Amino acid sequence: MSEMQNLKFLFPPRVKGIKIFDSEALFPVGKIYCIGKNYADHAKEMGGAVDRDQPFFFSKPPQSITQSNTIAFPTQTNNLHHEVELVVFIGAKCSNVKKEDAHESIFGYGVGVDLTKRDLQDIAKKNGKPWDLSKGFDNSAPISKILQNEKTIMRQGEIKLSVNGVEKQSSNLSNMAWEVDEIISWLSKFITLNPGDIIFTGTPAGVGKLNPGDQIDASIESVGSLSFKLV
Ligand code: MG
């Protein structure tokens, strides 16, 4: 250990920071996990179903986070999709935590969009390949400011997304198949969650194609809103 203390980083580590409402501090981004098929209507539109026995997760790299209000339209896709999601920010370490204790690890919440290259994802699914390049590209995780709301499990609130002023997704957090405390408890059986870690909690029905020039506005009741333009 003492040997490590004498060593210096070759270049400064790149740590993304997320802005927080009413705070000068930045939330340093650690691991990002996303749950799949967590609203029955979206699972159905994707040709599947919610699995109440076994949720599944994928991850995005920390550098996929952006809080810019303009995002360059990504390359290598002809079918970019929007997925509005409640995002949970972890503020305390937890491992193998019970559902009843999961609230202890919550720092706050935000509005996020899990941008997805649906065409690449469809090919990956068909071939049993990983989703990384369809889900984890540059700026694939636009996110609002964080609303600090420690030790609180959010169970309801309207969740919406519109494209160019036309509503595309509209649901309620109460429709999540796996609730926030259940998601944290399940994930923490497999990995240690640390302060800085982030969880995307899934999207309701109405996902659809985005084009260059589109204006995206998303909101979650009692959490906040997120707006960005694809350029
Ligand atoms: Mg998603």
Short mmCIF file of C-alpha atoms in Angstrom, two decimals, residues 6-178:
data_model
loop_
_atom_site.label_atom_id
_atom_site.label_comp_id
_atom_site.label_asym_id
_atom_site.label_seq_id
_atom_site.Cartn_x
_atom_site.Cartn_y
_atom_site.Cartn_z
CA ASN A 6 4.34 7.11 -3.82
CA LEU A 7 3.04 6.54 -7.32
CA LYS A 8 1.38 9.27 -9.35
CA PHE A 9 -1.27 8.99 -12.06
CA LEU A 10 0.23 9.21 -15.52
CA PHE A 11 -2.50 11.71 -16.44
CA PRO A 12 -5.41 13.12 -14.42
CA PRO A 13 -8.19 10.53 -13.91
CA ARG A 14 -11.34 11.51 -15.81
CA VAL A 15 -14.22 11.71 -13.38
CA LYS A 16 -17.59 12.98 -14.57
CA GLY A 17 -19.50 15.26 -12.20
CA ILE A 18 -23.27 15.76 -12.17
CA LYS A 19 -24.83 19.04 -11.05
CA ILE A 20 -27.10 19.03 -8.00
CA PHE A 21 -30.01 21.43 -7.32
CA ASP A 22 -29.13 24.16 -4.79
CA SER A 23 -25.57 22.96 -4.42
CA GLU A 24 -22.14 24.03 -5.59
CA ALA A 25 -20.92 20.44 -5.23
CA LEU A 26 -20.78 17.89 -8.06
CA PHE A 27 -21.85 14.26 -7.74
CA PRO A 28 -18.86 12.14 -8.89
CA VAL A 29 -20.01 9.38 -11.24
CA GLY A 30 -19.05 5.80 -10.46
CA LYS A 31 -20.72 2.76 -11.98
CA ILE A 32 -23.93 3.06 -14.01
CA TYR A 33 -26.44 0.20 -14.07
CA CYS A 34 -29.70 0.09 -16.02
CA ILE A 35 -32.57 -2.34 -15.52
CA GLY A 36 -34.33 -3.72 -18.60
CA LYS A 37 -38.06 -4.35 -19.10
CA ASN A 38 -39.31 -2.74 -15.88
CA TYR A 39 -42.69 -1.49 -17.17
CA ALA A 40 -45.10 -4.12 -18.52
CA ASP A 41 -46.30 -1.92 -21.42
CA HIS A 42 -42.74 -1.31 -22.65
CA ALA A 43 -41.76 -4.97 -22.24
CA LYS A 44 -44.79 -5.79 -24.41
CA GLU A 45 -43.96 -3.24 -27.13
CA MET A 46 -40.46 -4.80 -27.31
CA GLY A 47 -42.04 -8.23 -27.78
CA GLY A 48 -41.32 -9.50 -24.27
CA ALA A 49 -42.67 -9.52 -20.73
CA VAL A 50 -41.62 -8.38 -17.28
CA ASP A 51 -39.80 -11.13 -15.39
CA ARG A 52 -40.79 -10.89 -11.73
CA ASP A 53 -38.40 -13.71 -10.82
CA GLN A 54 -35.22 -12.39 -12.35
CA PRO A 55 -34.60 -8.78 -13.40
CA PHE A 56 -31.77 -8.16 -15.87
CA PHE A 57 -29.26 -5.35 -16.01
CA PHE A 58 -26.76 -3.80 -18.38
CA SER A 59 -24.38 -0.95 -17.74
CA LYS A 60 -23.27 2.26 -19.41
CA PRO A 61 -19.78 3.70 -19.01
CA PRO A 62 -19.53 6.77 -16.71
CA GLN A 63 -18.43 8.89 -19.69
CA SER A 64 -21.84 8.39 -21.33
CA ILE A 65 -23.33 10.94 -18.90
CA THR A 66 -24.02 14.44 -20.25
CA GLN A 67 -25.81 17.52 -18.92
CA SER A 68 -25.40 19.51 -22.12
CA ASN A 69 -28.58 20.91 -23.70
CA THR A 70 -27.26 20.11 -27.16
CA ILE A 71 -26.10 16.61 -28.09
CA ALA A 72 -24.44 15.67 -31.37
CA PHE A 73 -26.59 13.12 -33.20
CA PRO A 74 -24.68 9.83 -32.83
CA THR A 75 -23.08 8.07 -35.76
CA GLN A 76 -23.54 4.40 -36.73
CA THR A 77 -27.31 4.26 -36.34
CA ASN A 78 -30.46 4.64 -38.41
CA ASN A 79 -32.78 4.09 -35.46
CA LEU A 80 -31.89 6.09 -32.36
CA HIS A 81 -34.57 5.69 -29.65
CA HIS A 82 -35.52 7.69 -26.55
CA GLU A 83 -36.26 5.98 -23.22
CA VAL A 84 -37.18 8.31 -20.33
CA GLU A 85 -36.25 6.89 -16.91
CA LEU A 86 -36.17 7.72 -13.21
CA VAL A 87 -32.52 7.75 -12.19
CA VAL A 88 -31.37 6.84 -8.67
CA PHE A 89 -28.15 8.22 -7.20
CA ILE A 90 -26.38 6.19 -4.52
CA GLY A 91 -24.92 8.08 -1.57
CA ALA A 92 -23.88 5.31 0.83
CA LYS A 93 -22.10 2.00 0.33
CA CYS A 94 -24.25 -1.11 0.37
CA SER A 95 -23.73 -4.77 -0.29
CA ASN A 96 -26.31 -7.54 -0.05
CA VAL A 97 -28.78 -5.07 1.45
CA LYS A 98 -32.32 -6.08 2.39
CA LYS A 99 -35.22 -4.34 0.61
CA GLU A 100 -36.26 -2.83 3.96
CA ASP A 101 -32.84 -1.18 4.37
CA ALA A 102 -32.27 -0.10 0.75
CA HIS A 103 -33.47 3.49 1.39
CA GLU A 104 -30.38 4.08 3.56
CA SER A 105 -28.19 4.16 0.44
CA ILE A 106 -30.18 6.76 -1.52
CA PHE A 107 -28.72 10.20 -2.16
CA GLY A 108 -31.28 11.53 -4.64
CA TYR A 109 -33.08 11.26 -7.95
CA GLY A 110 -32.97 12.65 -11.47
CA VAL A 111 -34.58 12.45 -14.89
CA GLY A 112 -32.54 10.53 -17.45
CA VAL A 113 -32.88 9.36 -21.04
CA ASP A 114 -31.37 5.98 -21.92
CA LEU A 115 -30.52 6.76 -25.57
CA THR A 116 -30.45 3.50 -27.52
CA LYS A 117 -29.30 2.58 -31.01
CA ARG A 118 -32.24 0.21 -31.51
CA ASP A 119 -30.95 -1.11 -34.82
CA LEU A 120 -27.64 -2.19 -33.28
CA GLN A 121 -29.43 -3.56 -30.22
CA ASP A 122 -31.77 -5.65 -32.40
CA ILE A 123 -28.78 -7.20 -34.21
CA ALA A 124 -27.04 -7.89 -30.89
CA LYS A 125 -30.18 -9.50 -29.44
CA LYS A 126 -30.63 -11.69 -32.51
CA ASN A 127 -27.04 -12.90 -32.30
CA GLY A 128 -26.88 -13.27 -28.52
CA LYS A 129 -24.21 -10.55 -28.36
CA PRO A 130 -23.71 -7.83 -25.70
CA TRP A 131 -25.52 -4.49 -25.93
CA ASP A 132 -22.58 -2.23 -25.11
CA LEU A 133 -22.28 -0.37 -28.39
CA SER A 134 -26.04 0.13 -28.70
CA LYS A 135 -26.39 1.48 -25.16
CA GLY A 136 -23.03 2.83 -24.02
CA PHE A 137 -21.89 5.28 -26.70
CA ASP A 138 -20.81 8.93 -26.20
CA ASN A 139 -23.55 11.07 -24.59
CA SER A 140 -25.94 8.10 -24.41
CA ALA A 141 -27.06 9.10 -20.90
CA PRO A 142 -28.36 12.69 -20.79
CA ILE A 143 -29.37 13.49 -17.23
CA SER A 144 -31.04 16.31 -15.27
CA LYS A 145 -29.67 17.99 -12.16
CA ILE A 146 -29.94 15.75 -9.12
CA LEU A 147 -32.71 16.40 -6.63
CA GLN A 148 -31.27 15.52 -3.25
CA ASN A 149 -33.79 13.33 -1.45
CA GLU A 150 -31.84 11.15 0.93
CA LYS A 151 -33.16 7.87 2.28
CA THR A 152 -36.43 8.15 0.35
CA ILE A 153 -37.90 5.47 -1.91
CA MET A 154 -39.93 7.06 -4.71
CA ARG A 155 -42.93 4.91 -5.62
CA GLN A 156 -45.11 7.22 -7.69
CA GLY A 157 -45.15 10.32 -9.85
CA GLU A 158 -45.91 11.09 -13.50
CA ILE A 159 -43.09 10.33 -15.94
CA LYS A 160 -43.25 11.95 -19.40
CA LEU A 161 -41.27 12.57 -22.56
CA SER A 162 -42.12 14.65 -25.61
CA VAL A 163 -40.37 15.10 -28.95
CA ASN A 164 -40.78 18.50 -30.64
CA GLY A 165 -43.67 19.24 -28.27
CA VAL A 166 -45.56 16.01 -29.05
CA GLU A 167 -46.02 13.67 -26.09
CA LYS A 168 -44.53 10.22 -26.78
CA GLN A 169 -44.17 8.60 -23.35
CA SER A 170 -46.49 9.10 -20.38
CA SER A 171 -46.81 6.83 -17.37
CA ASN A 172 -46.41 6.73 -13.62
CA LEU A 173 -43.54 5.43 -11.49
CA SER A 174 -46.14 3.25 -9.75
CA ASN A 175 -46.12 1.08 -12.91
CA MET A 176 -42.54 -0.07 -12.33
CA ALA A 177 -42.47 -3.86 -11.96
CA TRP A 178 -39.36 -3.74 -9.78
#
